[in-house]
Structure formats: structure tokens, C-alpha cells
CSV table of C-alpha atoms and ligand atoms in Angstrom, one decimal:
chain,number,residue,atom,x,y,z
A,1,MET,CA,14.7,-14.8,-20.0
A,2,THR,CA,11.9,-16.3,-18.0
A,3,PRO,CA,10.3,-14.0,-15.4
A,4,ALA,CA,12.3,-15.9,-12.7
A,5,ASP,CA,15.6,-14.8,-14.2
A,6,THR,CA,14.6,-11.1,-14.7
A,7,PRO,CA,16.4,-8.7,-12.6
A,8,PHE,CA,14.2,-6.4,-10.5
A,9,ALA,CA,14.0,-3.1,-12.2
A,10,HIS,CA,11.8,-0.1,-12.8
A,11,HIS,CA,11.9,1.2,-16.4
A,12,LEU,CA,10.5,4.6,-17.0
A,13,THR,CA,8.1,4.8,-19.9
A,14,ALA,CA,7.2,8.5,-19.8
A,15,THR,CA,7.3,11.5,-17.5
A,16,ASP,CA,5.0,14.5,-17.3
A,17,GLY,CA,6.5,17.2,-15.0
A,18,ALA,CA,7.6,15.3,-11.9
A,19,ALA,CA,5.1,12.5,-12.6
A,20,ARG,CA,6.4,9.1,-13.9
A,21,ALA,CA,4.8,6.2,-15.8
A,22,GLY,CA,6.9,3.0,-15.9
A,23,VAL,CA,7.0,-0.8,-15.7
A,24,LEU,CA,8.2,-2.7,-12.7
A,25,HIS,CA,9.9,-6.0,-13.6
A,26,THR,CA,9.9,-8.7,-10.9
A,27,ALA,CA,10.4,-12.4,-10.5
A,28,HIS,CA,6.6,-12.8,-10.4
A,29,GLY,CA,5.7,-10.7,-13.4
A,30,THR,CA,5.6,-7.1,-14.6
A,31,VAL,CA,3.5,-4.3,-13.1
A,32,ASP,CA,2.6,-1.0,-14.7
A,33,THR,CA,3.3,2.1,-12.6
A,34,PRO,CA,2.0,4.2,-11.0
A,35,VAL,CA,0.4,1.3,-9.2
A,36,PHE,CA,-2.1,0.9,-6.3
A,37,MET,CA,-1.6,-2.3,-4.2
A,38,PRO,CA,-4.8,-3.7,-2.5
A,39,VAL,CA,-4.0,-4.8,1.1
A,40,GLY,CA,-4.1,-8.5,1.8
A,41,THR,CA,-3.7,-8.2,5.5
A,42,ALA,CA,-3.8,-11.8,6.7
A,43,GLY,CA,-3.2,-13.7,3.5
A,44,THR,CA,-6.4,-12.5,1.8
A,45,VAL,CA,-7.7,-9.3,0.4
A,46,LYS,CA,-10.8,-9.3,2.7
A,47,ALA,CA,-14.0,-10.4,1.0
A,48,MET,CA,-12.3,-11.1,-2.3
A,49,THR,CA,-11.2,-14.3,-4.1
A,50,ALA,CA,-7.8,-14.1,-5.9
A,51,ASP,CA,-9.7,-14.2,-9.2
A,52,ALA,CA,-11.8,-11.3,-8.2
A,53,VAL,CA,-8.7,-9.3,-7.2
A,54,ARG,CA,-7.1,-10.1,-10.6
A,55,ALA,CA,-10.4,-9.1,-12.4
A,56,THR,CA,-10.1,-5.5,-11.0
A,57,GLY,CA,-6.8,-5.2,-12.8
A,58,ALA,CA,-4.6,-5.4,-9.7
A,59,ARG,CA,-1.2,-7.0,-10.3
A,60,LEU,CA,0.7,-6.3,-7.1
A,61,ILE,CA,-0.7,-6.9,-3.6
A,62,LEU,CA,0.5,-6.3,-0.1
A,63,GLY,CA,0.7,-8.8,2.8
A,64,ASN,CA,1.2,-7.9,6.5
A,65,THR,CA,4.2,-9.5,8.2
A,66,TYR,CA,2.8,-8.8,11.7
A,67,HIS,CA,-0.5,-10.6,11.1
A,68,LEU,CA,1.1,-13.5,9.2
A,69,MET,CA,3.9,-14.1,11.7
A,70,LEU,CA,1.3,-14.4,14.5
A,71,ARG,CA,-1.2,-16.5,12.5
A,72,PRO,CA,-0.6,-18.9,10.7
A,73,GLY,CA,3.1,-18.3,11.4
A,74,ALA,CA,5.9,-17.6,8.9
A,75,GLU,CA,7.5,-21.0,9.2
A,76,ARG,CA,4.1,-22.7,8.5
A,77,VAL,CA,3.6,-20.5,5.4
A,78,ALA,CA,7.0,-21.5,4.2
A,79,ARG,CA,6.3,-25.2,4.8
A,80,LEU,CA,3.1,-24.9,2.9
A,81,GLY,CA,4.8,-23.4,-0.2
A,82,GLY,CA,4.8,-19.7,0.5
A,83,LEU,CA,2.3,-16.9,0.3
A,84,HIS,CA,1.9,-16.9,-3.5
A,85,ARG,CA,0.8,-20.6,-3.4
A,86,LEU,CA,-1.4,-20.3,-0.4
A,87,MET,CA,-3.2,-17.2,-1.7
A,88,ASP,CA,-3.3,-18.5,-5.3
A,89,TRP,CA,-1.5,-15.3,-6.2
A,90,PRO,CA,1.4,-16.1,-8.6
A,91,GLY,CA,1.9,-12.3,-9.2
A,92,PRO,CA,4.2,-10.1,-7.1
A,93,ILE,CA,3.6,-9.5,-3.4
A,94,LEU,CA,5.1,-6.8,-1.2
A,95,THR,CA,5.2,-7.4,2.5
A,96,ASP,CA,5.6,-4.7,5.1
A,97,SER,CA,8.1,-5.2,7.9
A,98,GLY,CA,5.6,-5.7,10.7
A,99,GLY,CA,6.8,-2.5,12.5
A,100,PHE,CA,3.8,-0.4,11.9
A,101,GLN,CA,1.3,-3.0,13.3
A,102,VAL,CA,3.5,-3.7,16.3
A,103,MET,CA,3.2,0.0,17.1
A,104,SER,CA,-0.5,0.2,16.4
A,105,LEU,CA,-1.9,-3.2,17.5
A,106,ALA,CA,0.5,-5.1,19.8
A,107,GLN,CA,0.4,-4.9,23.5
A,108,LEU,CA,3.2,-4.2,26.0
A,109,ARG,CA,5.7,-3.4,23.3
A,110,LYS,CA,9.2,-2.5,24.3
A,111,LEU,CA,11.5,-0.8,21.9
A,112,ASP,CA,15.3,-1.0,22.3
A,113,ALA,CA,18.3,-0.3,20.0
A,114,ASP,CA,18.2,-3.9,18.7
A,115,GLY,CA,14.5,-4.4,18.0
A,116,VAL,CA,11.1,-4.5,19.6
A,117,THR,CA,9.5,-7.0,21.9
A,118,PHE,CA,5.7,-7.2,22.1
A,119,GLN,CA,2.7,-9.3,23.0
A,120,SER,CA,0.3,-10.6,20.3
A,121,HIS,CA,-3.0,-8.8,20.2
A,122,LEU,CA,-4.5,-12.2,19.5
A,123,ASP,CA,-3.5,-14.3,22.5
A,124,GLY,CA,-0.9,-12.3,24.5
A,125,SER,CA,2.0,-14.5,23.4
A,126,LYS,CA,5.4,-12.8,23.5
A,127,HIS,CA,7.3,-12.1,20.2
A,128,ARG,CA,10.4,-10.2,19.1
A,129,LEU,CA,11.0,-8.4,15.9
A,130,THR,CA,14.5,-7.3,14.9
A,131,PRO,CA,15.6,-6.0,11.5
A,132,GLU,CA,17.1,-9.4,10.8
A,133,ARG,CA,14.1,-11.4,11.9
A,134,SER,CA,11.7,-9.2,9.9
A,135,VAL,CA,13.7,-9.8,6.7
A,136,GLU,CA,13.9,-13.5,7.5
A,137,ILE,CA,10.1,-13.7,8.0
A,138,GLN,CA,9.5,-11.9,4.7
A,139,HIS,CA,11.9,-14.4,3.0
A,140,MET,CA,9.9,-17.3,4.4
A,141,LEU,CA,6.7,-15.7,3.2
A,142,ASP,CA,8.4,-15.5,-0.3
A,143,ALA,CA,7.7,-11.7,-0.6
A,144,THR,CA,8.7,-10.3,-4.0
A,145,ILE,CA,9.4,-7.0,-2.3
A,146,THR,CA,10.7,-7.0,1.3
A,147,MET,CA,10.5,-3.8,3.4
A,148,VAL,CA,13.1,-2.9,6.0
A,149,LEU,CA,12.0,-2.8,9.6
A,150,ASP,CA,11.8,0.8,10.7
A,151,GLU,CA,10.4,2.8,13.6
A,152,CYS,CA,7.4,4.7,12.5
A,153,THR,CA,8.0,8.1,14.2
A,154,PRO,CA,4.8,9.1,16.0
A,155,PHE,CA,3.1,12.4,14.9
A,156,PRO,CA,3.6,15.0,16.3
A,157,ALA,CA,7.3,14.6,17.2
A,158,THR,CA,9.9,17.3,18.1
A,159,GLU,CA,12.8,17.6,15.8
A,160,ASP,CA,15.1,15.9,18.4
A,161,GLN,CA,12.7,13.0,18.8
A,162,ALA,CA,12.3,12.7,15.0
A,163,ALA,CA,16.1,12.8,14.5
A,164,SER,CA,16.9,10.0,17.0
A,165,SER,CA,14.0,7.9,15.6
A,166,MET,CA,15.2,8.4,12.1
A,167,HIS,CA,18.8,7.5,13.0
A,168,LEU,CA,17.6,4.3,14.6
A,169,SER,CA,15.7,3.4,11.5
A,170,MET,CA,18.8,4.1,9.3
A,171,ARG,CA,20.9,1.7,11.5
A,172,TRP,CA,18.1,-0.9,11.1
A,173,ALA,CA,18.0,-0.3,7.4
A,174,SER,CA,21.7,-1.1,7.1
A,175,ARG,CA,21.2,-4.3,9.2
A,176,SER,CA,18.2,-5.3,7.0
A,177,LYS,CA,20.4,-5.0,3.9
A,178,GLN,CA,23.0,-7.3,5.4
A,179,GLU,CA,20.4,-9.9,6.2
A,180,PHE,CA,18.6,-9.8,2.9
A,181,VAL,CA,19.4,-12.7,0.5
A,182,PRO,CA,19.5,-11.2,-3.1
A,183,ARG,CA,17.6,-13.3,-5.7
A,184,PRO,CA,16.8,-12.3,-9.3
A,185,GLY,CA,13.6,-10.3,-9.5
A,186,TYR,CA,13.3,-9.9,-5.7
A,187,ALA,CA,13.8,-6.5,-4.1
A,188,LEU,CA,14.5,-4.9,-0.7
A,189,PHE,CA,13.2,-1.4,-0.2
A,190,GLY,CA,14.5,1.2,2.3
A,191,ILE,CA,12.1,3.6,4.1
A,192,VAL,CA,12.7,7.3,4.4
A,193,GLN,CA,11.8,8.7,7.9
A,194,GLY,CA,12.3,12.1,9.5
A,195,SER,CA,8.7,13.2,10.3
A,196,VAL,CA,7.8,16.7,8.9
A,197,TYR,CA,11.4,18.0,9.0
A,198,PRO,CA,12.8,18.6,5.5
A,199,ALA,CA,16.5,18.5,6.7
A,200,LEU,CA,15.9,15.1,8.4
A,201,ARG,CA,14.1,13.7,5.3
A,202,GLU,CA,17.0,14.7,3.1
A,203,GLN,CA,19.5,13.2,5.5
A,204,SER,CA,17.4,10.0,5.6
A,205,ALA,CA,17.1,9.8,1.8
A,206,ARG,CA,20.9,10.3,1.4
A,207,ALA,CA,21.7,7.7,4.1
A,208,LEU,CA,19.5,5.1,2.4
A,209,THR,CA,20.8,5.8,-1.1
A,210,GLU,CA,24.3,5.4,0.4
A,211,ILE,CA,23.4,1.9,1.7
A,212,GLY,CA,21.7,1.2,-1.7
A,213,PHE,CA,18.2,-0.3,-2.1
A,214,ASP,CA,16.2,-1.7,-5.0
A,215,GLY,CA,13.4,0.8,-4.2
A,216,TYR,CA,12.7,3.6,-1.7
A,217,ALA,CA,9.6,4.1,0.3
A,218,VAL,CA,8.5,7.3,2.1
A,219,GLY,CA,7.2,6.3,5.5
A,220,GLY,CA,5.7,8.0,8.6
A,221,LEU,CA,3.1,10.0,6.6
A,222,ALA,CA,-0.7,9.9,6.5
A,223,ILE,CA,-0.7,9.6,10.3
A,224,GLY,CA,-2.5,12.9,11.1
A,225,GLU,CA,-0.2,15.5,9.6
A,226,GLY,CA,-2.7,16.6,6.9
A,227,GLN,CA,-2.5,16.5,3.1
A,228,ASP,CA,-0.6,19.8,2.7
A,229,THR,CA,2.2,18.5,5.0
A,230,THR,CA,2.3,15.1,3.3
A,231,PHE,CA,2.8,16.8,0.0
A,232,SER,CA,5.5,19.3,1.3
A,233,VAL,CA,7.4,16.3,2.8
A,234,LEU,CA,7.3,14.6,-0.6
A,235,ASP,CA,8.6,17.8,-2.2
A,236,ALA,CA,11.5,17.8,0.4
A,237,THR,CA,12.3,14.1,-0.1
A,238,LEU,CA,11.9,12.9,-3.7
A,239,PRO,CA,14.7,15.1,-5.2
A,240,PHE,CA,17.2,13.1,-3.0
A,241,LEU,CA,16.1,9.7,-4.2
A,242,PRO,CA,17.6,8.0,-7.3
A,243,GLU,CA,15.4,8.5,-10.4
A,244,ASP,CA,15.9,4.9,-11.7
A,245,ARG,CA,14.4,3.3,-8.6
A,246,PRO,CA,10.7,3.0,-7.7
A,247,ARG,CA,9.3,5.3,-5.0
A,248,TYR,CA,6.6,4.0,-2.7
A,249,LEU,CA,4.4,6.2,-0.5
A,250,MET,CA,3.3,3.9,2.3
A,251,GLY,CA,-0.3,3.8,3.6
A,252,VAL,CA,-1.7,6.5,1.2
A,253,GLY,CA,-4.5,7.2,0.6
A,254,THR,CA,-7.7,8.8,-0.7
A,255,PRO,CA,-8.0,9.1,-4.5
A,256,ASP,CA,-7.2,12.9,-4.1
A,257,ASP,CA,-4.0,12.1,-2.0
A,258,ILE,CA,-2.9,9.6,-4.7
A,259,ILE,CA,-3.4,12.1,-7.6
A,260,GLY,CA,-1.3,14.7,-5.7
A,261,ALA,CA,1.4,12.2,-4.9
A,262,VAL,CA,1.6,10.9,-8.5
A,263,GLN,CA,2.0,14.5,-9.6
A,264,ARG,CA,5.0,14.8,-7.3
A,265,GLY,CA,6.7,11.6,-8.6
A,266,ILE,CA,5.4,8.7,-6.5
A,267,ASP,CA,5.1,5.3,-8.3
A,268,MET,CA,3.6,2.9,-5.7
A,269,PHE,CA,0.8,3.1,-3.2
A,270,ASP,CA,-1.0,0.9,-0.7
A,271,CYS,CA,-3.9,1.7,1.6
A,272,VAL,CA,-6.8,-0.1,3.4
A,273,ILE,CA,-9.2,2.7,2.4
A,274,PRO,CA,-10.9,0.9,-0.6
A,275,THR,CA,-11.2,-2.5,1.1
A,276,ARG,CA,-12.2,-1.1,4.5
A,277,ALA,CA,-14.7,1.3,2.9
A,278,GLY,CA,-16.1,-1.6,0.9
A,279,ARG,CA,-17.0,-3.3,4.2
A,280,THR,CA,-18.6,-0.2,5.7
A,281,ALA,CA,-20.8,0.8,2.7
A,282,ARG,CA,-18.6,3.7,1.5
A,283,ALA,CA,-18.3,3.7,-2.2
A,284,TYR,CA,-15.5,5.6,-4.1
A,285,THR,CA,-16.8,6.6,-7.5
A,286,SER,CA,-16.2,8.9,-10.4
A,287,GLN,CA,-19.0,11.0,-8.9
A,288,GLY,CA,-17.5,11.2,-5.4
A,289,VAL,CA,-18.0,9.2,-2.2
A,290,PHE,CA,-21.4,7.7,-1.2
A,291,ASN,CA,-22.6,5.9,1.9
A,292,LEU,CA,-24.8,3.2,0.5
A,293,ARG,CA,-26.6,2.8,3.8
A,294,ASN,CA,-28.2,6.2,3.2
A,295,ALA,CA,-32.0,6.1,2.8
A,296,ARG,CA,-31.7,8.1,-0.4
A,297,PHE,CA,-30.5,4.9,-2.2
A,298,ALA,CA,-33.5,2.7,-1.3
A,299,ASP,CA,-35.2,3.2,-4.6
A,300,ASP,CA,-32.3,4.3,-6.7
A,301,ALA,CA,-32.4,2.2,-9.8
A,302,ARG,CA,-29.2,3.6,-11.3
A,303,PRO,CA,-25.8,1.8,-11.5
A,304,LEU,CA,-23.5,2.6,-8.6
A,305,ASP,CA,-21.0,4.2,-11.0
A,306,PRO,CA,-21.9,4.4,-14.7
A,307,ALA,CA,-18.2,4.8,-15.6
A,308,CYS,CA,-17.3,1.5,-13.9
A,309,ALA,CA,-17.2,-2.0,-15.5
A,310,CYS,CA,-17.2,-4.1,-12.2
A,311,PRO,CA,-20.0,-6.6,-11.5
A,312,ALA,CA,-21.5,-4.3,-8.7
A,313,CYS,CA,-22.0,-1.6,-11.3
A,314,THR,CA,-22.9,-3.5,-14.4
A,315,ARG,CA,-25.2,-6.2,-12.9
A,316,HIS,CA,-26.8,-4.4,-10.0
A,317,VAL,CA,-28.4,-1.1,-9.1
A,318,ARG,CA,-27.8,1.1,-6.1
A,319,ALA,CA,-31.0,0.1,-4.4
A,320,TYR,CA,-29.9,-3.5,-4.4
A,321,LEU,CA,-26.5,-2.7,-2.8
A,322,HIS,CA,-28.3,-0.5,-0.3
A,323,HIS,CA,-30.6,-3.4,0.6
A,324,LEU,CA,-27.7,-5.9,1.0
A,325,PHE,CA,-26.0,-3.5,3.4
A,326,ARG,CA,-29.2,-2.9,5.4
A,327,ALA,CA,-29.8,-6.7,5.5
A,328,GLU,CA,-26.2,-7.3,6.5
A,329,GLU,CA,-25.7,-9.8,3.7
A,330,MET,CA,-22.2,-11.1,3.0
A,331,LEU,CA,-22.5,-10.2,-0.6
A,332,ALA,CA,-22.6,-6.5,0.3
A,333,PRO,CA,-18.9,-6.1,1.3
A,334,MET,CA,-17.9,-8.5,-1.4
A,335,LEU,CA,-19.5,-6.4,-4.2
A,336,LEU,CA,-18.5,-3.1,-2.8
A,337,THR,CA,-14.9,-4.1,-2.2
A,338,TRP,CA,-14.8,-5.4,-5.7
A,339,HIS,CA,-16.1,-2.0,-6.9
A,340,ASN,CA,-13.8,0.1,-4.7
A,341,ILE,CA,-10.6,-1.8,-5.8
A,342,THR,CA,-11.8,-1.5,-9.4
A,343,TYR,CA,-12.3,2.2,-9.0
A,344,TYR,CA,-8.7,2.6,-7.6
A,345,GLN,CA,-7.3,0.5,-10.4
A,346,ASP,CA,-9.2,2.5,-13.0
A,347,LEU,CA,-7.9,5.7,-11.3
A,348,MET,CA,-4.3,4.5,-11.6
A,349,ARG,CA,-4.7,3.4,-15.3
A,350,GLY,CA,-6.2,6.8,-16.1
A,351,LEU,CA,-3.3,8.6,-14.4
A,352,ARG,CA,-0.8,6.4,-16.2
A,353,ALA,CA,-2.4,7.1,-19.6
A,354,ALA,CA,-2.5,10.8,-18.9
A,355,ILE,CA,1.3,10.8,-18.0
A,356,ILE,CA,2.1,9.0,-21.2
A,357,GLY,CA,-0.1,11.5,-23.1
A,358,ARG,CA,1.5,14.4,-21.2
A,359,ARG,CA,-1.9,15.7,-20.1
A,360,LEU,CA,-1.8,14.8,-16.4
A,361,ALA,CA,-2.8,18.3,-15.1
A,362,GLU,CA,-5.9,18.4,-17.4
A,363,HIS,CA,-6.8,14.8,-16.5
A,364,ALA,CA,-6.5,15.4,-12.7
A,365,ALA,CA,-8.7,18.5,-13.0
A,366,CYS,CA,-11.3,16.5,-14.9
A,367,VAL,CA,-11.3,13.7,-12.3
A,368,ARG,CA,-11.7,16.2,-9.5
A,369,ALA,CA,-14.5,18.0,-11.4
A,370,GLY,CA,-16.4,14.6,-11.6
A,371,TRP,CA,-16.2,14.2,-7.8
A,372,ALA,CA,-17.4,17.8,-7.3
A,373,ALA,CA,-20.3,17.5,-9.7
A,374,GLY,CA,-21.7,14.6,-7.5
A,375,ASP,CA,-24.4,12.1,-8.6
A,376,THR,CA,-27.5,14.3,-8.6
A,377,PRO,CA,-29.0,14.1,-12.1
B,401,LIG,ZN1,-18.0,-0.7,-10.0
């Protein structure tokens, strides 16, 4: 079978406790899990060429429907051959539904039972997103994995607010499934909502499983509830999702969040942290987090992270990266984004190998000990 004929599937390779290592099969190639997806907001992983993203080991990236529908426009992306072609990314791409950015970026938004109307944050133009339109846009972008439109329940929310928001999202999930055009190797994921209420999360997971999706995301987390709550929501949700489908924790997180979520059985992650931090001089390393603008790096002739094989670490020293950020050179965010994404990919590879070797707990303790030890010689 060519990749294009391969059905979308997640095959488990090994488990260690609740943690899972597997392989995702898609129309655009295979992906080892657990996987971290760098965020390619507006058709680019900021400051990175596609070759550079590939060199980090990343195989699955994320695109944002909200940004792409406003600029350059979904119809235009389709006319130009789709997002894979435009980005020079033949590998799999997951697109979000646009709902989260409508709620966080758009102006004058008005939610009704059928969808959401809003004004673009770019030029004030009026747009409407419904479950059907979101799926249609993601089809035009040629997303390998399409996400259903949902309402991201604000935090905090009362149980009544969370329940009515979750029920709206479940109705929209059903409409998204109706609209989605199944193609071999392409997938539609449902999104569990229900805020911090275990009974609502269970209800939502059961409702989605009843509709039937190719994968299941856990949404509405990492929005201020705190790590302990995030983890307890995962504990209350994951037992109600089918074991043979991938599980995606949306918008999470720090390396520490990711380790804890992998230990609970999450397979897929995305977050702007490594790319955003790369543009603001924050380095994620095996020795913890550094701010490269800090004066203590001005004469530091050591590699940024001796455990990392990326160009920032193997060809340059900390003092040079510090200088580039102080001088506001374009190369600074380029090199540090490259490093941070490489760090996240290495983290995932290490977790995967540890799950296969059934030594995840020891490995996680070792990674955390590295951060705690810091970089002082
Ligand atoms: Zn590096």
C-alpha cells in the first residue's frame, strides 16, 4: 500500500503503566507517538524553514484555521495546492478548528446555537464559523487531521455553565462528523470538554465515543486551572476513551506538563511554548530554563545545552546567542527556536524509548533531576 491508501490508525507498540508508545499511520506518512507538534500558526513555524523543522525530528505539525481563513484565505490555499504544498511540508498536518482563536483574538464575537460570528482582528472584516464551515475550511487546507469546532469553556466556570457549554460542543461534534468527508489516511478528532468537573468529562467522552471519531482530544485545559487540576481531569477522562484511538492534549505545555500527561496516557501534544520562548530568549534545556538575555551569559563560552545536537548548541556558544538577542539580530530567534523544538523532540523520543524499555518512571525522575541540578558547573 502507498501511504495515500493507508487507513488512519494508531498502533500501540508498548505500554508502561498508563503510558503508551505507538505509531500513527496517516495519508502523509507515519509518526511515532507520544508526539509533540510544533505550531505553524499562519502557514509557517515562525522563524524556521521547513527543512529546519524536519531536522529537529518533528514529523507532524499544526496549522491554525482562524489565521489561515483570514489570511491568505482557505479558498486561496486550496487553489494554490493546499497547505502541504505551500509550506513544503509533505508530512502530516493537524489543523485546529479556529474556535480557540475566535474566542481569544477576534473582536465583537457573538456565539449562538449554530456557530459564532466575529470580526477579524486584522481588519475588522466580518466572518462566521459554524461546525460545517470549520470542517470545510480544514478540508480546503488539506489537513491530515481535522478538529471539530467546539466552544472552549472559559475557566473558571460553574458546573451549570460548563454543562451547557459541553452539550453545545457535543451537538457541534455531531454536526462536524456529518460534514467531514472521509478519505483514506485522513482523520477527524472529537474534543472532550466539561471544564474541571469529572462527571461532565465522563459524559463528554462517552458522547463523543458514541458519535465515533478517529482520535480524541482533551480540550479546555491549560487555561489557568493549574497542573494538578489538569492531571486530575486527565485521570477522570482517559479511562472513558477507546484505547485503540490516539489521545491529544490540546495546548499543553511545559516539558514537565508533558511528562506527567504522557505518564497518564496522552499520545499527542501541541503548544506555542518552544517557538514563542525561542523568540523571547527563553531556552528549554536538559539543565532547566535559561533567559539568554541575562548578563551572566555575556562571557559564557559553553554550549547552550551539551546534551543537544542542534546547530545552536553544536556550532555556537551561549555568549554568542546572548549577543544576538542583545543586538536584536534575526538569527537569534531562528537559532533558539531551532534549539527549543529540538529539545522538545528529544524529550518525546526519550519518553518513547523509556516506555518501550518499561522504565518511564526512572527516566522521568532522571530528566527532572537534570532540570533541578541547573547549569552551574
Ligand atoms: Zn540545541
